[in-house]
Short mmCIF file of C-alpha atoms and ligand atoms in Angstrom, two decimals:
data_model
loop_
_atom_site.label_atom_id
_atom_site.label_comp_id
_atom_site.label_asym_id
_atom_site.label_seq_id
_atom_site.Cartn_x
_atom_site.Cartn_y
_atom_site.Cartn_z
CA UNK A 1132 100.19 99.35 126.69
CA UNK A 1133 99.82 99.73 122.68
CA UNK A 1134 102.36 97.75 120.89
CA UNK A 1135 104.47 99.83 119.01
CA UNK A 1136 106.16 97.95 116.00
CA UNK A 1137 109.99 97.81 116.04
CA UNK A 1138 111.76 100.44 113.75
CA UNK A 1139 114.39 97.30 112.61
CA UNK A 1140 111.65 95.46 111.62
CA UNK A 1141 112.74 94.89 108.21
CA UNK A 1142 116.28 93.99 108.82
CA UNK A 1143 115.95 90.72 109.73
CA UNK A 1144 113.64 89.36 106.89
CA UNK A 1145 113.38 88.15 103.51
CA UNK A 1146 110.74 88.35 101.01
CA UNK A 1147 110.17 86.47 97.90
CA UNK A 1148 107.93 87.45 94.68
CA UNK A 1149 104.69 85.38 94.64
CA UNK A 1150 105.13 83.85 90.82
CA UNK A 1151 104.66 86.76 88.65
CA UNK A 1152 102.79 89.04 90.54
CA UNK A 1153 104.01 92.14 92.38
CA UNK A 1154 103.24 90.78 95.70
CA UNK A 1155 106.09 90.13 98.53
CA UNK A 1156 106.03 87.50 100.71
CA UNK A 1157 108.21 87.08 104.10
CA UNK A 1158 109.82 83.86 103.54
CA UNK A 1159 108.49 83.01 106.96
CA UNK A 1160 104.72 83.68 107.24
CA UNK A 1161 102.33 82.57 110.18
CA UNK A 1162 99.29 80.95 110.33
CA UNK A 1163 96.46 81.60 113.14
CA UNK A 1164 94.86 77.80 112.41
CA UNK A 1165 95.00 76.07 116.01
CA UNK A 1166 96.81 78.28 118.29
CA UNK A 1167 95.11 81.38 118.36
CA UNK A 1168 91.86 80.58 118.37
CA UNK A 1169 88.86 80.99 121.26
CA UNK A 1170 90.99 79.77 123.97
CA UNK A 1171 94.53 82.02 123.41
CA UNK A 1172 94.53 84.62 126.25
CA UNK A 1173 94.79 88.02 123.92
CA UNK A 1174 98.28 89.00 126.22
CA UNK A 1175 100.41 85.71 125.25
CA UNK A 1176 98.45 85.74 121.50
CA UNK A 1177 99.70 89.47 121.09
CA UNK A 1178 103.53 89.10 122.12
CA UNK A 1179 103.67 86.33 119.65
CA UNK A 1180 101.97 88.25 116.43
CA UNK A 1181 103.77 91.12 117.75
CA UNK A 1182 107.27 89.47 118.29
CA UNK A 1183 106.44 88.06 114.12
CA UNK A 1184 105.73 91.56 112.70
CA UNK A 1185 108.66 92.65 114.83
CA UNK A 1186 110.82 90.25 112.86
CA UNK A 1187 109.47 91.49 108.97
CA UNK A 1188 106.75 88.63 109.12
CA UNK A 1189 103.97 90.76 107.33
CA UNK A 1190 101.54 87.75 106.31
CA UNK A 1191 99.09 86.62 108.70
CA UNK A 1192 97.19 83.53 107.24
CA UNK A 1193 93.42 82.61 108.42
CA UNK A 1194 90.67 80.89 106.94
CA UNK A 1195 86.67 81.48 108.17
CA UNK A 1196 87.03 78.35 110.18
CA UNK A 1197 90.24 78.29 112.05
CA UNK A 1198 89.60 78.34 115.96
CA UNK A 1199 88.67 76.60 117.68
CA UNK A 1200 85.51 77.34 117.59
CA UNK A 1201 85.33 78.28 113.75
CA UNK A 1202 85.55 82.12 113.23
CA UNK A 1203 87.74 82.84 116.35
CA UNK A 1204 90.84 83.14 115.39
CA UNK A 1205 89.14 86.01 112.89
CA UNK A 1206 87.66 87.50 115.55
CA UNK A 1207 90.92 87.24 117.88
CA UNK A 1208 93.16 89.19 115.07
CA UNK A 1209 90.42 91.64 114.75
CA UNK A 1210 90.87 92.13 118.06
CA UNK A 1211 94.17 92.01 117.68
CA UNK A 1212 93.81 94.47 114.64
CA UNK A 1213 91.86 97.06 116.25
CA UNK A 1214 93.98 97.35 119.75
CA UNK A 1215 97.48 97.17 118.15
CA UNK A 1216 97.89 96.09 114.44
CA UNK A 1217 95.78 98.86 113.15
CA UNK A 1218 98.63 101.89 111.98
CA UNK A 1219 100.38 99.05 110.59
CA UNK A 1220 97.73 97.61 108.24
CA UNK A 1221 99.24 98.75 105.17
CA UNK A 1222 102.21 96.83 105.82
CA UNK A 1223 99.97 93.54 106.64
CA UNK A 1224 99.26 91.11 104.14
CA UNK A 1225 96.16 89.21 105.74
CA UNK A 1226 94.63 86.18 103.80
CA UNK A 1227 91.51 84.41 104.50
CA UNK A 1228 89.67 81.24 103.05
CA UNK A 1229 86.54 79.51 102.18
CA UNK A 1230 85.59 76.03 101.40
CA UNK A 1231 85.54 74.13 104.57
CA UNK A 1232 82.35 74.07 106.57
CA UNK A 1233 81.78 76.85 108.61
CA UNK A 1234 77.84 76.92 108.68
CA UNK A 1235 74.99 74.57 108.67
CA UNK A 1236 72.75 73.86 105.39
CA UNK A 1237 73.66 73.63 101.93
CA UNK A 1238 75.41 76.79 101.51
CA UNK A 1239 77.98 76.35 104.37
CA UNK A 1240 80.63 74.19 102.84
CA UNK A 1241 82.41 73.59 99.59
CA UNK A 1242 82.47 76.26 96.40
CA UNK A 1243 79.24 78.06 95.31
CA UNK A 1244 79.12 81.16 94.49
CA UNK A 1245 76.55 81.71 97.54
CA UNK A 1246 79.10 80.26 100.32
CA UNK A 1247 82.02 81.60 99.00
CA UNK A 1248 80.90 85.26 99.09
CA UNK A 1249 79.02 84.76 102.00
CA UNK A 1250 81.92 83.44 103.98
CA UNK A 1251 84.11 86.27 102.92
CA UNK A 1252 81.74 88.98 104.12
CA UNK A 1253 81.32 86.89 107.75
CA UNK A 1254 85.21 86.94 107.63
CA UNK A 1255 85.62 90.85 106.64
CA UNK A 1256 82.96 91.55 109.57
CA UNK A 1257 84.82 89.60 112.60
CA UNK A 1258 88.17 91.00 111.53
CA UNK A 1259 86.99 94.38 110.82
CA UNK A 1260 88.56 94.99 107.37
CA UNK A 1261 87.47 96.35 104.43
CA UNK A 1262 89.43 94.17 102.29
CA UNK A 1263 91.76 91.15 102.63
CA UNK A 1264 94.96 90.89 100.79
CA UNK A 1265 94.43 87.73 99.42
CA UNK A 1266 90.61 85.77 99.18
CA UNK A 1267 91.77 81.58 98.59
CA UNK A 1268 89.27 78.75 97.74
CA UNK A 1269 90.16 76.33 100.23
CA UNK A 1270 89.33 73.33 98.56
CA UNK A 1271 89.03 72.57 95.02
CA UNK A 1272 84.89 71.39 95.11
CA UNK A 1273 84.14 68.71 92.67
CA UNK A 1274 80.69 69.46 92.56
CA UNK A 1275 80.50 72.87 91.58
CA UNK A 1276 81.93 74.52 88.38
CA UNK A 1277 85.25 75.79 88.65
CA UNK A 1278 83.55 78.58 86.48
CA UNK A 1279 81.39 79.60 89.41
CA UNK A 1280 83.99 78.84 92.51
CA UNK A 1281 86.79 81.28 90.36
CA UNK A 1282 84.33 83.79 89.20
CA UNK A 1283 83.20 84.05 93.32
CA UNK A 1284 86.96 84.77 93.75
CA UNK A 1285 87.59 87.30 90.48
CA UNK A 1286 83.91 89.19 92.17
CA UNK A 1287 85.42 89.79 95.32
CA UNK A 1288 88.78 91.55 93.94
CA UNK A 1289 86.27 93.56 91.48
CA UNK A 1290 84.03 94.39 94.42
CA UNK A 1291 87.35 95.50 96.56
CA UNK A 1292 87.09 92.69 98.95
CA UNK A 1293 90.27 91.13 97.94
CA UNK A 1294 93.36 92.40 96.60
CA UNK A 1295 94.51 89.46 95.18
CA UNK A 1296 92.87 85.38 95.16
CA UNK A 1297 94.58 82.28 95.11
CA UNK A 1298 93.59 78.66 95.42
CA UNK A 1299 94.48 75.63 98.41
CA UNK A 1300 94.99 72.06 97.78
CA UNK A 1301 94.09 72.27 94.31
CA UNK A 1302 96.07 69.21 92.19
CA UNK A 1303 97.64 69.97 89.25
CA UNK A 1304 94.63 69.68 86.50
CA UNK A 1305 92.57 71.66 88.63
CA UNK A 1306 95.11 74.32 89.31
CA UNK A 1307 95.88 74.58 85.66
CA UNK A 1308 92.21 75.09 84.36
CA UNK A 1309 91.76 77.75 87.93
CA UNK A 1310 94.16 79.77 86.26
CA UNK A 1311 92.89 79.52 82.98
CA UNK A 1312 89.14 80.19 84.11
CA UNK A 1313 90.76 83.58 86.02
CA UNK A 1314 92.72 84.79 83.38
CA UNK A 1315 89.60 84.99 81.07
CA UNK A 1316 87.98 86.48 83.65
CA UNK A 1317 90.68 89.04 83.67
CA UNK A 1318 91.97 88.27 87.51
CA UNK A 1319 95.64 86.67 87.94
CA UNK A 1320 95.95 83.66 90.26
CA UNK A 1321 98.39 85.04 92.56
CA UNK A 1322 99.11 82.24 94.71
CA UNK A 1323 98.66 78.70 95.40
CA UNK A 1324 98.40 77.33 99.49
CA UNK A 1325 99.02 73.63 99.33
CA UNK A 1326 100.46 71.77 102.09
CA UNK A 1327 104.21 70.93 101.40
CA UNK A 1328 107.29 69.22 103.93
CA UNK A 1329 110.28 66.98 103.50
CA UNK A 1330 107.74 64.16 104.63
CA UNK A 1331 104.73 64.96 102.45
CA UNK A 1332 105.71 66.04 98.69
CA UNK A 1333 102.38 65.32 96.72
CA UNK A 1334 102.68 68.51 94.87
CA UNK A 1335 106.05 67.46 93.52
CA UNK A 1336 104.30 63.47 92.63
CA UNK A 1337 101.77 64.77 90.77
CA UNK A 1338 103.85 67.88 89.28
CA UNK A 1339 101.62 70.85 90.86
CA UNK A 1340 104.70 72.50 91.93
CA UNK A 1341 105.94 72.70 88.51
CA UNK A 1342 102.44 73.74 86.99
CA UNK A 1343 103.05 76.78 89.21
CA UNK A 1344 106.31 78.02 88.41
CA UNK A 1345 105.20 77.90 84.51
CA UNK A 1346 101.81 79.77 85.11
CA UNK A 1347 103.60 81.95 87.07
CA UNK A 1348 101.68 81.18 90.35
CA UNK A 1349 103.25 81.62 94.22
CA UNK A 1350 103.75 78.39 96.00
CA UNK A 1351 103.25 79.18 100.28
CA UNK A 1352 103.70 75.73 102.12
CA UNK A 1353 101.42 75.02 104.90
CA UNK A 1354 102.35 72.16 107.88
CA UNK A 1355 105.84 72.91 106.42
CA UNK A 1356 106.88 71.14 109.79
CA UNK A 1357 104.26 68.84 109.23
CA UNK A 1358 102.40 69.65 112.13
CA UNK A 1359 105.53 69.76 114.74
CA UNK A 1360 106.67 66.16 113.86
CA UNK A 1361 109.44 68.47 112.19
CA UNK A 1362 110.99 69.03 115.20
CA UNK A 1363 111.98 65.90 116.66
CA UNK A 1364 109.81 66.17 119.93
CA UNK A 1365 107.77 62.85 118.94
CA UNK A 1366 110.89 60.61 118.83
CA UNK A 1367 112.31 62.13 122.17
CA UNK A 1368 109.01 61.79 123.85
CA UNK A 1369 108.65 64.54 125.45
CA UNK A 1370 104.83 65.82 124.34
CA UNK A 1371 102.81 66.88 127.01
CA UNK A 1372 100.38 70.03 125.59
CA UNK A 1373 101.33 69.29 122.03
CA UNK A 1374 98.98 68.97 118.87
CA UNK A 1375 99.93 65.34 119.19
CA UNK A 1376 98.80 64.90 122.73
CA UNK A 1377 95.22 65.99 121.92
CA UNK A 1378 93.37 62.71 121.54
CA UNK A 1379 90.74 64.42 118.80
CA UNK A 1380 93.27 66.72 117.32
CA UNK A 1381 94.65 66.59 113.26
CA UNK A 1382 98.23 64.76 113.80
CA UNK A 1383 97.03 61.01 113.42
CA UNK A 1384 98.89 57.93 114.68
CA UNK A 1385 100.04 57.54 110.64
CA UNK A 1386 101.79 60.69 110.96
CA UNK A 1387 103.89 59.55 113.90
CA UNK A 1388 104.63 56.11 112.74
CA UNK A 1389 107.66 54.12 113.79
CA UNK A 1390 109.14 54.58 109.95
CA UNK A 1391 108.57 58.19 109.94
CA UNK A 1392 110.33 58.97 113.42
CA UNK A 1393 112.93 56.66 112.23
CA UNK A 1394 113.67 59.21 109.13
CA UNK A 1395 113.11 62.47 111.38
CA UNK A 1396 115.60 61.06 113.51
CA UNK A 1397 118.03 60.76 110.46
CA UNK A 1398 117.28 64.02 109.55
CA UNK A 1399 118.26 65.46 113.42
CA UNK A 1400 121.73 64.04 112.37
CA UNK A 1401 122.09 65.94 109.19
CA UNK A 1402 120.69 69.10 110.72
CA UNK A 1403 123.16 68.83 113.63
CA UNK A 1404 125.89 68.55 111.05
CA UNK A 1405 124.78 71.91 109.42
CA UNK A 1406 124.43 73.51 113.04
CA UNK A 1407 121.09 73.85 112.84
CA UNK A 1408 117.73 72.72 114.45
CA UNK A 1409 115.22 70.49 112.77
CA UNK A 1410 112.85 72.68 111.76
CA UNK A 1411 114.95 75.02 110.69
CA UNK A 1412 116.62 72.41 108.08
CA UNK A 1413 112.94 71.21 107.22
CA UNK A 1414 111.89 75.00 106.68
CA UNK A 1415 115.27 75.66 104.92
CA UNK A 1416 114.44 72.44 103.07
CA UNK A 1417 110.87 73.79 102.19
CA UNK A 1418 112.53 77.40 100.83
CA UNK A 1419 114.94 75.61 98.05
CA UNK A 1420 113.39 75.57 95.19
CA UNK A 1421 112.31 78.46 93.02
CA UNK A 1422 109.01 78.24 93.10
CA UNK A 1423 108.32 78.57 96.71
CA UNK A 1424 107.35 81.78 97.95
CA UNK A 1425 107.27 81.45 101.51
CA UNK A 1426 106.58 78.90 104.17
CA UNK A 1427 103.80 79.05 106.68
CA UNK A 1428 104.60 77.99 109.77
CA UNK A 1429 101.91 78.27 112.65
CA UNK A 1430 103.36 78.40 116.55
CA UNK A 1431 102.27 77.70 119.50
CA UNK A 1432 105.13 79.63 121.86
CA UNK A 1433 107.30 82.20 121.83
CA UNK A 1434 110.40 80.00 121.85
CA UNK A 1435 108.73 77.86 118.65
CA UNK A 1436 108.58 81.05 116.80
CA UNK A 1437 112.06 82.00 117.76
CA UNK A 1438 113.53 78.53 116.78
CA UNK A 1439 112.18 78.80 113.45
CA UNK A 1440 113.13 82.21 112.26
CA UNK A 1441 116.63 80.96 113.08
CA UNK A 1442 116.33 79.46 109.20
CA UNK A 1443 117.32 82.77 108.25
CA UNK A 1444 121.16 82.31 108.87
CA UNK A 1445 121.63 79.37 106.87
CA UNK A 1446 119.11 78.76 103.72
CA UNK A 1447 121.03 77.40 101.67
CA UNK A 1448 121.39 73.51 100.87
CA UNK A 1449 123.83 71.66 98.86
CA UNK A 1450 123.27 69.58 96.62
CA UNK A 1451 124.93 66.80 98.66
CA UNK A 1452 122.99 67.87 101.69
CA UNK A 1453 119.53 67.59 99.56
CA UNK A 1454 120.75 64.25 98.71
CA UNK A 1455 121.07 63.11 101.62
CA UNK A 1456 117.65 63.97 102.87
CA UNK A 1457 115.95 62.56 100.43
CA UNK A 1458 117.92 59.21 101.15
CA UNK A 1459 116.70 59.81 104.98
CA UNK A 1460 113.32 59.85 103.84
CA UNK A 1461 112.94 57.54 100.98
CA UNK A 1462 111.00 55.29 103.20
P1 NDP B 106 103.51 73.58 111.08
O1 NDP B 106 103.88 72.40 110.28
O2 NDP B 106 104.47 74.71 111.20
O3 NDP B 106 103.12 73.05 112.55
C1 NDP B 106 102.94 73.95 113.60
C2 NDP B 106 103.03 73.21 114.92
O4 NDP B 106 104.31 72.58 115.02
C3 NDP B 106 102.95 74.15 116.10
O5 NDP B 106 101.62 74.41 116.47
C4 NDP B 106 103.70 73.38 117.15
O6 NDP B 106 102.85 72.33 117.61
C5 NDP B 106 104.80 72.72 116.34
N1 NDP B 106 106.01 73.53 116.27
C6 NDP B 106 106.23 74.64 115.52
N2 NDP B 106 107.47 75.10 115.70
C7 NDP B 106 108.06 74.25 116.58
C8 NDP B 106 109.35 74.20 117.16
N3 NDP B 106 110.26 75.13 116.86
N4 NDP B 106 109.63 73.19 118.02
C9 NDP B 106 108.70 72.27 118.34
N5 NDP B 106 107.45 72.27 117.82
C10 NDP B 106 107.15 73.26 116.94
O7 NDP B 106 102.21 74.23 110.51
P2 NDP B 106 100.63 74.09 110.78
O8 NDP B 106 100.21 72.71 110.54
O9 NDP B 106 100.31 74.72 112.08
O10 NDP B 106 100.09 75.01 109.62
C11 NDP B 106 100.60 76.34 109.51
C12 NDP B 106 99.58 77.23 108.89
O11 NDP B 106 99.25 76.77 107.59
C13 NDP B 106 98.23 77.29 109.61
O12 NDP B 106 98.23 78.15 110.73
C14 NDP B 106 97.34 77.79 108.52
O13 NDP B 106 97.50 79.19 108.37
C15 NDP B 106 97.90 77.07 107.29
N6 NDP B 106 97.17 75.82 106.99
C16 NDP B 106 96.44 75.79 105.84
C17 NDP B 106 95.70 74.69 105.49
C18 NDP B 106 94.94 74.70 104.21
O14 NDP B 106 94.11 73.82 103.98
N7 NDP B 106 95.17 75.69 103.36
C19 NDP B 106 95.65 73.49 106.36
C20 NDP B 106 96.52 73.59 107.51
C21 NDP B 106 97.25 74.72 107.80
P3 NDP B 106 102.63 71.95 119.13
O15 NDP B 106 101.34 72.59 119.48
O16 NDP B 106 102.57 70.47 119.07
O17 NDP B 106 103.79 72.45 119.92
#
């Protein structure tokens, strides 16, 4: 049967301002990295995107290489887009990326002009768009002129590829002179895609956060749960079939480290006391500051996704509660 999208979808959601643009995020947006890639079965793949949109989550986040294998989680939502998604397209904000490699040789990887464009037309092809809402770099590429990697990015909203372009991962010098190099160009840099969590604040250290919010640039955390350590389930034990059980899979042993349970555990206590789950404090945690656009979360069940749009009945922290979570985790 077609999915139909629920008329209430709206109702439950709320949607932030990406810096100065006119753009509206979901506060809660999903990513399609790991779990919806070659192996996702399209029935169990579709009653999670569909539950999200269901619930006013209207940004889907890929990247030319999520999968596994690289390109099929584009080529699942295209799927996904052309059986069911497609009547509600205008209310979709889909993002894709390039930087990381995706194909062999030279021009496979990184920021040149030739990848960059390249990758973007292999991404519009296996999702079957026209046009993606928002085109990122990936990676800032040390090697290649920002000049060329942000006038890739400004070509692709001229050519109507992409509506608007941000940039992932960039530091803070590198995200200032981006959004210099676009302005001249004419093209605003709509949004920035760094990673972000209550254990892993590097854009606060080295002040890219702030750089944002006074260029006007969206901040969307991804790993805002840093990869599902956020909720606890490595303390407990209890990890059969999860990111952290795959032997060649991105949570490392450092991410799971005696120290680090010992402050997740802490911050179980403080999320008990506010009557909510873990990852809904650490998303909740993620959403305080001005700044932040939205969070990115990426599921891989039904229940996950449930869990964490419970942050939306209790956002706000108090000062005394953001006190004591950065005393949990001063470590
Ligand atoms: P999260 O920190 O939200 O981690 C998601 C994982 O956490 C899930 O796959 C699941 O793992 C676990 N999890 C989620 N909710 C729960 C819950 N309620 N209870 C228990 N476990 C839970 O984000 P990701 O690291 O997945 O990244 C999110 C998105 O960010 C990606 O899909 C992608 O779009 C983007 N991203 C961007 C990058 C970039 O370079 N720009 C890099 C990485 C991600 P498990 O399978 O163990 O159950």
């Amino acid at each position: 049967m077609t999915y139909r999208a629920d008329n209430a979808r709206y109702d439950p959601m709320q949607y932030r301002r990406s810096g100065r643009s006119g753009l509206k995020l979901p506060v809660v947006s999903l990513g399609l990295w790991q779990n919806f890639g070659g192996t996702r079965d399209y029935p169990s793949a579709m009653e999670i995107l569909g539950y999200a949109f269901d619930q006013g989550i209207t940004h889907f986040d890929l990247a030319n290489n999520y999968g596994p294998p690289a390109g099929s989680s584009e080529e699942l939502f295209g799927h996904v887009l052309a059986r069911d998604f497609r009547p509600y397209r205008d209310e979709m904000i889909i993002s894709t990326k390039a930087g990381y490699n995706m194909w062999p040789g030279p021009y496979g990887e990184w920021g040149s002009r030739k990848y960059v464009l390249a990758s973007l037309d292999q991404s519009l092809k296996r999702m079957g768009l026209d046009y993606v809402d928002i085109f990122y770099s990936h990676r800032f590429d040390p090697d290649t002129p920002l000049e060329e990697t942000m006038g890739a990015l400004a070509h692709a909203v001229r050519t109507g590829k992409a509506l608007y372009v941000g940039i992932s991962s960039y530091p803070e010098k590198e995200t200032r002179e981006a959004h210099r190099i676009l302005k001249e160009m004419g093209v605003a840099t709509t949004i920035h895609q760094p990673s972000y969590s209550v254990l892993n604040r590097w854009i606060e250290n080295d002040r890219t956060i702030e750089a944002c919010g006074e260029l006007g640039i969206g901040v969307i955390a991804f790993s805002p749960l840093a990869q599902g350590v956020l909720s606890g389930k490595y303390s407990s034990g209890n990890t059969n079939g999860t990111r952290g059980d795959n032997p060649s899979g991105t949570l490392r042993a450092s991410h799971i480290e005696p120290r680090v349970l010992a402050a997740v555990d802490k911050l179980g206590e403080i999320a008990r006391d506010r009557g909510q789950s873990l990852v809904q404090l650490a998303l909740a945690w993620v959403l305080r500051r001005p700044e932040m656009t939205s969070a990115l979360i990426g599921v891989r069940t039904l229940e996950q996704l449930k869990d964490n749009l419970g942050v939306l009945d209790n956002l706000e922290l108090s000062a005394e509660e953001v006190a004591a979570i950065d005393e949990a985790t001063k470590d």
